[in-house]
Amino acid sequence: MNLCQSVSVQQPRSFQWLSPAENRRREDRESRKMSTGAGAGIDYSGWDHIYVSDDEDVTCPYVDTPSLFRMRHRARLERMAEFQQRGEDLEINFAECKRLLEEAQGQLKELEEGRNVGEEDEEREAELKKVQAEVRKLKKNEKSFEKMIEEYRREEKKLPWNVDTISKEGFSKSVLNVKPAPKEETVQEKVEKHKTFAEQYMKEIKHFGMLRRWDDSQKYLSDNPHLVCEETANCLVVICIDFEIDEKHALMEQVAHQTIVVQFILDLARKLEVDPRGCFRQFFSRIKTADKPYLDMFDHELELLKERVRSCAQIRMESAMKELEEEERQKRLGPGGLDPVEVYESLPKEMQRSFDEKNIQMLHEAINKLDIEEGKYYLRRCIDSGLWVPESGEADDEEGEDEEEEYEEEEEEDEGKH
């Protein structure tokens, strides 16, 4: 057997050059034919006329490619706008024709009803014929417009899809991520929040208050970002006042410095409208390389805080002294509710000297020198304050009255002698 006889020679097919878009469409059709087998029930033929990149099919080496694409896209948009305008004009003219036809038909009906009644004249007949001719003309125009609209719609269906018509917007929704306005806290809520925060983080706050270097403060806040808040600044101020009351002025100044650091971070966060935990690094980056005006402002705020701390500490100490004095006064009140110190200071000099020397005879003599009412007044005050205790026991009130009666009798005897 000859080998050459078993080989069949195939005639070469004629080669046809296709554009890139046609090649893509051809490949798409072949892939769809392969995907739709005998048992497949999906028909993709409706996608045969989709030209997604028709503006980029043709290129020219002598023209800038982006400019060519833009020019072709603009020209296609203009053709689409003209085609759409033609359809809108047809719809408007068709609606106007229908309106005129309805008016003419109404007028024709009125004329025919008048003629049926028996009112016939030449003018009415002429007008009737004129209206009938106009109705026929309008009906003809209406059919013409209907035919043109049908042709326009058939032409519209035959138009290939492109990147501007392949889809349309179903719905549009814009969502702005806006931070809600913070809820205003009441005074009681602020107090409770500060108390809870101080109890939970007081040890960490005190440690931060003792840091001196910028890098140490930044690192500590990076490890404990929950301290970058208003409550930390309030706790640091309280610590400053406590140190000032204890006369630990150096520690007070150190903690006051850290308080201003937190305050500057909070001010920066308010200006940037961000969370303080997200901007404290910006503050440290600025303060490390700050110019003299910024450092002077920092020092000025620090001195103002120190003055306020000293003033608050002085007020607290004065208030504490007043409370202590009031407690001591309550303790030394006499049986009548009077303060013996105040009563002693209000007595005449001779009575004060008799109490100082604890001389009863001198006290009687000093009382005898006074008027009856005045003597009774001072004597009663001495008894109510506990300066003068006639006798202890149940007869205290009776003894006090006896003392007053004796004082009155002695006064009367003296007056009788004179």
Coordinates of C-alpha atoms in Angstrom, one line a residue:
M1 CA 0.0 0.0 0.0
N2 CA 1.3 3.4 -1.0
L3 CA 1.6 5.8 1.9
C4 CA 0.8 8.7 -0.3
Q5 CA -2.6 7.3 -1.3
S6 CA -3.8 7.1 2.3
V7 CA -3.2 10.8 3.0
S8 CA -6.1 13.1 2.1
V9 CA -5.2 16.6 1.1
Q10 CA -7.5 19.4 2.4
Q11 CA -8.0 22.5 0.5
P12 CA -7.1 25.7 2.4
R13 CA -10.0 27.8 3.4
S14 CA -10.1 31.5 2.3
F15 CA -8.9 33.8 5.1
Q16 CA -11.1 36.7 6.0
W17 CA -9.8 39.6 8.2
L18 CA -12.2 40.6 11.0
S19 CA -12.1 43.6 13.3
P20 CA -11.3 43.0 17.0
A21 CA -15.0 43.6 17.9
E22 CA -16.2 41.1 15.3
N23 CA -13.7 38.6 16.6
R24 CA -15.0 39.0 20.1
R25 CA -18.6 38.7 19.0
R26 CA -17.7 35.6 16.9
E27 CA -16.0 34.0 19.9
D28 CA -19.0 34.8 22.1
R29 CA -21.4 33.1 19.7
E30 CA -19.2 30.0 19.4
S31 CA -18.9 29.8 23.2
R32 CA -22.7 30.1 23.6
K33 CA -23.3 27.4 21.0
M34 CA -20.9 25.1 22.9
S35 CA -22.6 25.9 26.3
T36 CA -26.1 25.3 24.9
G37 CA -26.2 21.6 24.3
A38 CA -29.1 19.4 23.2
G39 CA -30.6 19.4 26.7
A40 CA -30.0 23.1 27.5
G41 CA -33.1 25.3 27.5
I42 CA -31.4 28.7 27.7
D43 CA -31.3 30.9 24.6
Y44 CA -28.7 33.6 24.5
S45 CA -29.5 34.9 21.0
G46 CA -30.9 38.0 22.5
W47 CA -27.4 39.1 23.3
D48 CA -26.1 38.9 19.8
H49 CA -26.4 42.7 19.2
I50 CA -24.7 43.9 22.3
Y51 CA -21.7 46.2 21.5
V52 CA -20.1 47.0 24.8
S53 CA -17.0 48.6 23.4
D54 CA -18.0 50.0 20.0
D55 CA -16.2 53.3 20.7
E56 CA -12.9 51.4 20.9
D57 CA -13.2 49.2 17.8
V58 CA -11.4 51.4 15.4
T59 CA -8.0 53.0 16.1
C60 CA -5.6 55.0 14.0
P61 CA -1.9 55.3 14.4
Y62 CA -2.0 59.0 13.3
V63 CA -4.6 60.1 15.9
D64 CA -4.3 60.1 19.7
T65 CA -6.3 57.0 20.8
P66 CA -8.0 58.5 23.9
S67 CA -9.0 61.6 21.9
L68 CA -10.4 59.3 19.2
F69 CA -12.4 57.3 21.7
R70 CA -13.8 60.5 23.2
M71 CA -14.7 61.9 19.8
R72 CA -16.5 58.7 18.8
H73 CA -18.3 58.5 22.2
R74 CA -19.5 62.1 21.9
A75 CA -20.7 61.5 18.3
R76 CA -22.6 58.4 19.4
L77 CA -24.2 60.3 22.3
E78 CA -25.3 63.1 19.9
R79 CA -26.9 60.5 17.5
M80 CA -28.7 58.9 20.5
A81 CA -30.0 62.4 21.6
E82 CA -31.3 63.2 18.1
F83 CA -33.0 59.8 17.8
Q84 CA -34.7 60.3 21.2
Q85 CA -35.7 63.8 20.3
R86 CA -37.4 62.5 17.1
G87 CA -39.4 60.0 19.2
E88 CA -40.5 62.7 21.6
D89 CA -41.6 65.0 18.8
L90 CA -43.6 62.2 17.3
E91 CA -45.4 61.5 20.6
I92 CA -46.1 65.2 21.1
N93 CA -47.5 65.6 17.5
F94 CA -49.6 62.5 17.9
A95 CA -51.1 63.7 21.1
E96 CA -51.9 67.1 19.6
C97 CA -53.5 65.4 16.6
K98 CA -55.7 63.3 18.8
R99 CA -56.8 66.4 20.8
L100 CA -57.7 68.3 17.6
L101 CA -59.6 65.2 16.3
E102 CA -61.6 65.0 19.5
E103 CA -62.5 68.7 19.3
A104 CA -63.5 68.4 15.6
Q105 CA -65.6 65.2 16.3
G106 CA -67.4 67.1 19.1
Q107 CA -68.1 70.0 16.8
L108 CA -69.3 67.6 14.1
K109 CA -71.6 65.9 16.5
E110 CA -73.2 69.2 17.5
L111 CA -73.8 70.2 13.9
E112 CA -75.4 66.9 13.0
E113 CA -77.7 67.1 16.0
G114 CA -78.8 70.5 14.9
R115 CA -79.5 69.3 11.4
N116 CA -81.6 66.4 12.8
V117 CA -83.7 68.8 14.8
G118 CA -84.7 70.5 11.5
E119 CA -82.5 73.6 11.5
E120 CA -81.1 73.6 8.0
D121 CA -79.5 76.5 6.2
E122 CA -76.7 76.9 3.7
E123 CA -74.2 78.3 6.3
R124 CA -74.7 75.3 8.6
E125 CA -74.3 72.9 5.7
A126 CA -71.2 74.5 4.5
E127 CA -69.7 74.5 8.1
L128 CA -70.7 70.8 8.4
K129 CA -68.9 69.9 5.2
K130 CA -65.9 71.8 6.3
V131 CA -65.8 70.1 9.7
Q132 CA -66.3 66.7 8.1
A133 CA -63.3 67.3 5.8
E134 CA -61.2 68.4 8.7
V135 CA -62.1 65.2 10.6
R136 CA -61.2 63.1 7.7
K137 CA -57.8 64.9 7.4
L138 CA -57.1 64.5 11.1
K139 CA -57.9 60.8 11.0
K140 CA -55.6 60.4 8.1
N141 CA -52.9 62.3 10.1
E142 CA -53.6 60.2 13.1
K143 CA -53.0 57.0 11.1
S144 CA -49.8 58.5 9.7
F145 CA -48.5 59.3 13.1
E146 CA -49.4 55.8 14.4
K147 CA -47.5 54.3 11.5
M148 CA -44.4 56.6 12.1
I149 CA -44.4 55.7 15.8
E150 CA -44.5 52.0 15.0
E151 CA -41.6 52.4 12.6
Y152 CA -39.7 54.4 15.2
R153 CA -40.3 51.7 17.9
R154 CA -39.2 48.9 15.5
E155 CA -36.1 50.9 14.7
E156 CA -35.5 51.5 18.4
K157 CA -35.6 47.8 19.0
K158 CA -33.1 47.1 16.3
L159 CA -30.6 49.6 17.8
P160 CA -27.6 47.7 19.2
W161 CA -26.9 48.0 22.9
N162 CA -23.8 49.9 24.2
V163 CA -22.2 50.9 27.4
D164 CA -24.8 53.7 27.9
T165 CA -28.0 51.7 27.1
I166 CA -27.1 48.2 28.3
S167 CA -28.4 49.0 31.8
K168 CA -30.1 51.8 33.7
E169 CA -30.1 52.9 37.3
G170 CA -32.7 51.0 39.4
F171 CA -32.5 53.2 42.4
S172 CA -30.1 55.6 44.0
K173 CA -29.3 56.0 47.7
S174 CA -26.8 58.2 49.4
V175 CA -25.7 57.5 53.0
L176 CA -23.6 60.0 54.9
N177 CA -21.7 58.7 57.8
V178 CA -22.4 61.6 60.2
K179 CA -21.6 61.4 63.9
P180 CA -24.8 61.8 65.9
A181 CA -25.0 64.7 68.3
P182 CA -23.9 63.7 71.8
K183 CA -26.6 63.4 74.4
E184 CA -26.4 66.1 77.1
E185 CA -25.6 64.5 80.4
T186 CA -27.2 65.7 83.6
V187 CA -25.1 66.8 86.6
Q188 CA -25.9 63.6 88.5
E189 CA -24.9 61.4 85.5
K190 CA -21.6 63.3 85.2
V191 CA -20.9 62.9 88.9
E192 CA -21.6 59.2 88.8
K193 CA -19.5 58.8 85.6
H194 CA -16.5 60.6 87.2
K195 CA -16.8 58.6 90.4
T196 CA -16.9 55.3 88.6
F197 CA -14.0 56.2 86.3
A198 CA -11.9 57.4 89.2
E199 CA -12.4 54.3 91.2
Q200 CA -11.5 52.1 88.3
Y201 CA -8.4 53.9 86.9
M202 CA -7.1 56.1 89.8
K203 CA -3.8 54.1 90.0
E204 CA -3.1 54.5 86.3
I205 CA -4.0 58.2 86.4
K206 CA -1.6 58.9 89.3
H207 CA 1.1 57.1 87.3
F208 CA 0.5 59.3 84.3
G209 CA 0.6 62.4 86.5
M210 CA 4.1 61.6 87.6
L211 CA 5.6 61.2 84.1
R212 CA 7.9 64.0 83.0
R213 CA 9.1 63.3 79.4
W214 CA 7.0 63.7 76.3
D215 CA 7.9 60.3 74.9
D216 CA 7.0 58.6 78.2
S217 CA 3.6 60.3 78.3
Q218 CA 2.9 59.4 74.6
K219 CA 3.9 55.8 75.1
Y220 CA 1.8 55.5 78.3
L221 CA -1.3 56.9 76.5
S222 CA -0.7 54.6 73.6
D223 CA -0.8 51.7 76.0
N224 CA -3.8 53.1 77.9
P225 CA -5.9 55.0 75.3
H226 CA -8.9 55.0 77.7
L227 CA -7.2 57.7 79.7
V228 CA -7.5 60.2 76.9
C229 CA -10.8 61.7 78.1
E230 CA -12.3 64.5 80.2
E231 CA -12.5 62.3 83.3
T232 CA -8.7 61.9 83.5
A233 CA -8.3 65.7 83.4
N234 CA -10.8 66.1 86.2
C235 CA -9.1 63.4 88.3
L236 CA -5.7 65.1 87.8
V237 CA -7.1 68.4 89.0
V238 CA -8.4 66.8 92.2
I239 CA -5.0 65.2 92.8
C240 CA -3.4 68.7 92.3
I241 CA -5.6 70.2 95.0
D242 CA -4.9 67.4 97.4
F243 CA -1.2 67.8 97.0
E244 CA -1.5 71.6 97.5
I245 CA -3.5 71.1 100.7
D246 CA -0.8 68.7 102.0
E247 CA 1.8 71.4 101.1
K248 CA 3.4 69.2 98.5
H249 CA 3.9 72.0 96.0
A250 CA 6.4 70.3 93.7
L251 CA 4.2 67.3 93.2
M252 CA 1.2 69.6 92.6
E253 CA 3.1 71.4 89.8
Q254 CA 4.1 68.2 88.2
V255 CA 0.6 66.8 88.1
A256 CA -0.7 70.2 86.9
H257 CA 1.7 69.9 83.9
Q258 CA 0.2 66.6 82.9
T259 CA -3.3 68.0 83.4
I260 CA -2.5 70.7 80.8
V261 CA -1.2 68.0 78.5
V262 CA -4.6 66.2 78.6
Q263 CA -6.5 69.5 78.2
F264 CA -4.5 70.4 75.1
I265 CA -5.3 67.0 73.6
L266 CA -9.0 67.5 74.3
D267 CA -9.0 71.0 72.8
L268 CA -7.3 69.6 69.6
A269 CA -9.9 66.9 69.4
R270 CA -12.7 69.5 69.6
K271 CA -11.1 71.6 66.9
L272 CA -10.7 68.6 64.5
E273 CA -14.0 67.1 65.5
V274 CA -12.5 63.7 66.2
D275 CA -12.2 61.3 69.1
P276 CA -9.4 62.4 71.5
R277 CA -7.9 58.9 71.3
G278 CA -7.2 59.4 67.6
C279 CA -5.3 62.7 67.8
F280 CA -3.1 62.6 70.9
R281 CA -0.1 61.6 68.8
Q282 CA -0.5 64.8 66.7
F283 CA -0.3 66.8 69.9
F284 CA 3.0 65.2 71.0
S285 CA 4.4 65.5 67.5
R286 CA 3.6 69.2 67.6
I287 CA 4.7 70.0 71.1
K288 CA 8.1 68.3 70.6
T289 CA 8.9 70.7 67.7
A290 CA 6.7 73.6 68.7
D291 CA 7.8 77.2 68.3
K292 CA 8.0 79.7 71.1
P293 CA 4.4 81.1 70.8
Y294 CA 2.9 77.7 71.2
L295 CA 5.2 76.8 74.2
D296 CA 4.4 80.2 75.8
M297 CA 0.7 79.5 75.4
F298 CA 1.2 76.1 77.1
D299 CA 3.1 77.6 80.0
H300 CA 0.5 80.4 80.4
E301 CA -2.3 77.8 80.7
L302 CA -0.1 75.9 83.2
E303 CA 0.3 79.0 85.4
L304 CA -3.4 79.7 85.3
L305 CA -4.1 76.2 86.4
K306 CA -1.7 76.4 89.3
E307 CA -3.3 79.6 90.5
R308 CA -6.8 78.0 90.3
V309 CA -5.5 75.0 92.2
R310 CA -4.0 77.2 95.0
S311 CA -7.3 79.2 95.2
C312 CA -9.4 76.0 95.4
A313 CA -7.0 74.5 98.0
Q314 CA -7.3 77.7 100.2
I315 CA -11.1 77.6 100.0
R316 CA -11.1 73.9 100.9
M317 CA -8.9 74.5 103.9
E318 CA -10.9 77.4 105.1
S319 CA -14.1 75.4 104.8
A320 CA -12.5 72.5 106.7
M321 CA -11.4 74.9 109.5
K322 CA -14.9 76.3 109.7
E323 CA -16.4 72.8 109.9
L324 CA -13.9 71.8 112.6
E325 CA -14.6 74.9 114.6
E326 CA -18.3 74.3 114.3
E327 CA -17.9 70.7 115.6
E328 CA -15.9 71.9 118.6
R329 CA -18.5 74.6 119.3
Q330 CA -21.2 72.0 119.2
K331 CA -19.3 69.8 121.6
R332 CA -18.8 72.6 124.2
L333 CA -22.4 73.9 124.2
G334 CA -23.9 74.2 127.6
P335 CA -27.2 72.8 128.9
G336 CA -29.1 75.8 127.6
G337 CA -27.5 75.6 124.1
L338 CA -25.1 78.5 124.5
D339 CA -21.4 78.5 123.7
P340 CA -19.4 79.2 126.9
V341 CA -16.7 81.0 124.9
E342 CA -19.1 83.4 123.4
V343 CA -20.9 84.0 126.7
Y344 CA -17.6 84.6 128.5
E345 CA -16.5 87.2 125.8
S346 CA -19.8 89.0 126.3
L347 CA -19.5 89.3 130.1
P348 CA -18.3 92.5 131.9
K349 CA -14.6 92.6 132.8
E350 CA -15.2 92.0 136.5
M351 CA -17.2 88.9 135.9
Q352 CA -14.6 87.6 133.5
R353 CA -11.9 88.2 136.1
S354 CA -13.9 86.3 138.7
F355 CA -14.2 83.3 136.3
D356 CA -10.5 83.5 135.6
E357 CA -9.7 83.5 139.3
K358 CA -12.6 81.1 140.1
N359 CA -13.6 83.4 142.9
I360 CA -17.3 83.1 143.7
Q361 CA -17.3 86.0 146.1
M362 CA -15.9 88.3 143.4
L363 CA -18.6 87.0 141.1
H364 CA -21.3 88.0 143.6
E365 CA -19.9 91.4 144.0
A366 CA -19.7 91.9 140.3
I367 CA -23.3 90.9 139.8
N368 CA -24.5 93.1 142.7
K369 CA -23.0 96.1 141.0
L370 CA -25.2 95.6 138.0
D371 CA -28.9 96.4 137.5
I372 CA -31.4 93.7 138.5
E373 CA -32.5 92.8 135.0
E374 CA -28.9 93.0 133.6
G375 CA -27.6 90.8 136.4
K376 CA -30.4 88.2 135.9
Y377 CA -29.6 88.2 132.1
Y378 CA -25.9 87.5 132.6
L379 CA -26.5 85.0 135.4
R380 CA -29.0 83.1 133.2
R381 CA -26.5 83.1 130.3
C382 CA -23.8 81.8 132.5
I383 CA -26.0 78.9 133.7
D384 CA -27.2 78.0 130.2
S385 CA -23.7 78.0 128.8
G386 CA -22.3 75.9 131.6
L387 CA -19.9 78.6 133.0
W388 CA -21.8 78.6 136.3
V389 CA -23.1 75.3 137.7
P390 CA -24.9 75.9 141.0
E391 CA -25.2 72.2 141.8
S392 CA -25.4 69.0 139.7
G393 CA -28.5 66.8 139.8
E394 CA -32.1 67.2 139.4
A395 CA -32.3 70.5 141.3
D396 CA -30.3 72.5 138.8
D397 CA -33.2 74.6 137.6
E398 CA -34.4 75.2 141.2
E399 CA -30.9 76.2 142.3
G400 CA -30.7 78.6 139.4
E401 CA -34.0 80.2 140.4
D402 CA -32.7 80.3 144.0
E403 CA -29.6 82.1 142.9
E404 CA -31.7 84.7 141.1
E405 CA -34.0 85.2 144.1
E406 CA -31.0 85.6 146.4
Y407 CA -29.6 88.1 143.9
E408 CA -32.9 90.1 144.0
E409 CA -33.0 90.1 147.8
E410 CA -29.5 91.4 148.1
E411 CA -30.3 94.2 145.7
E412 CA -33.4 95.1 147.7
E413 CA -31.5 95.2 151.0
D414 CA -28.9 97.5 149.4
E415 CA -31.5 99.8 148.2
G416 CA -33.2 99.9 151.7
K417 CA -29.9 100.9 153.3
H418 CA -29.5 103.8 150.9

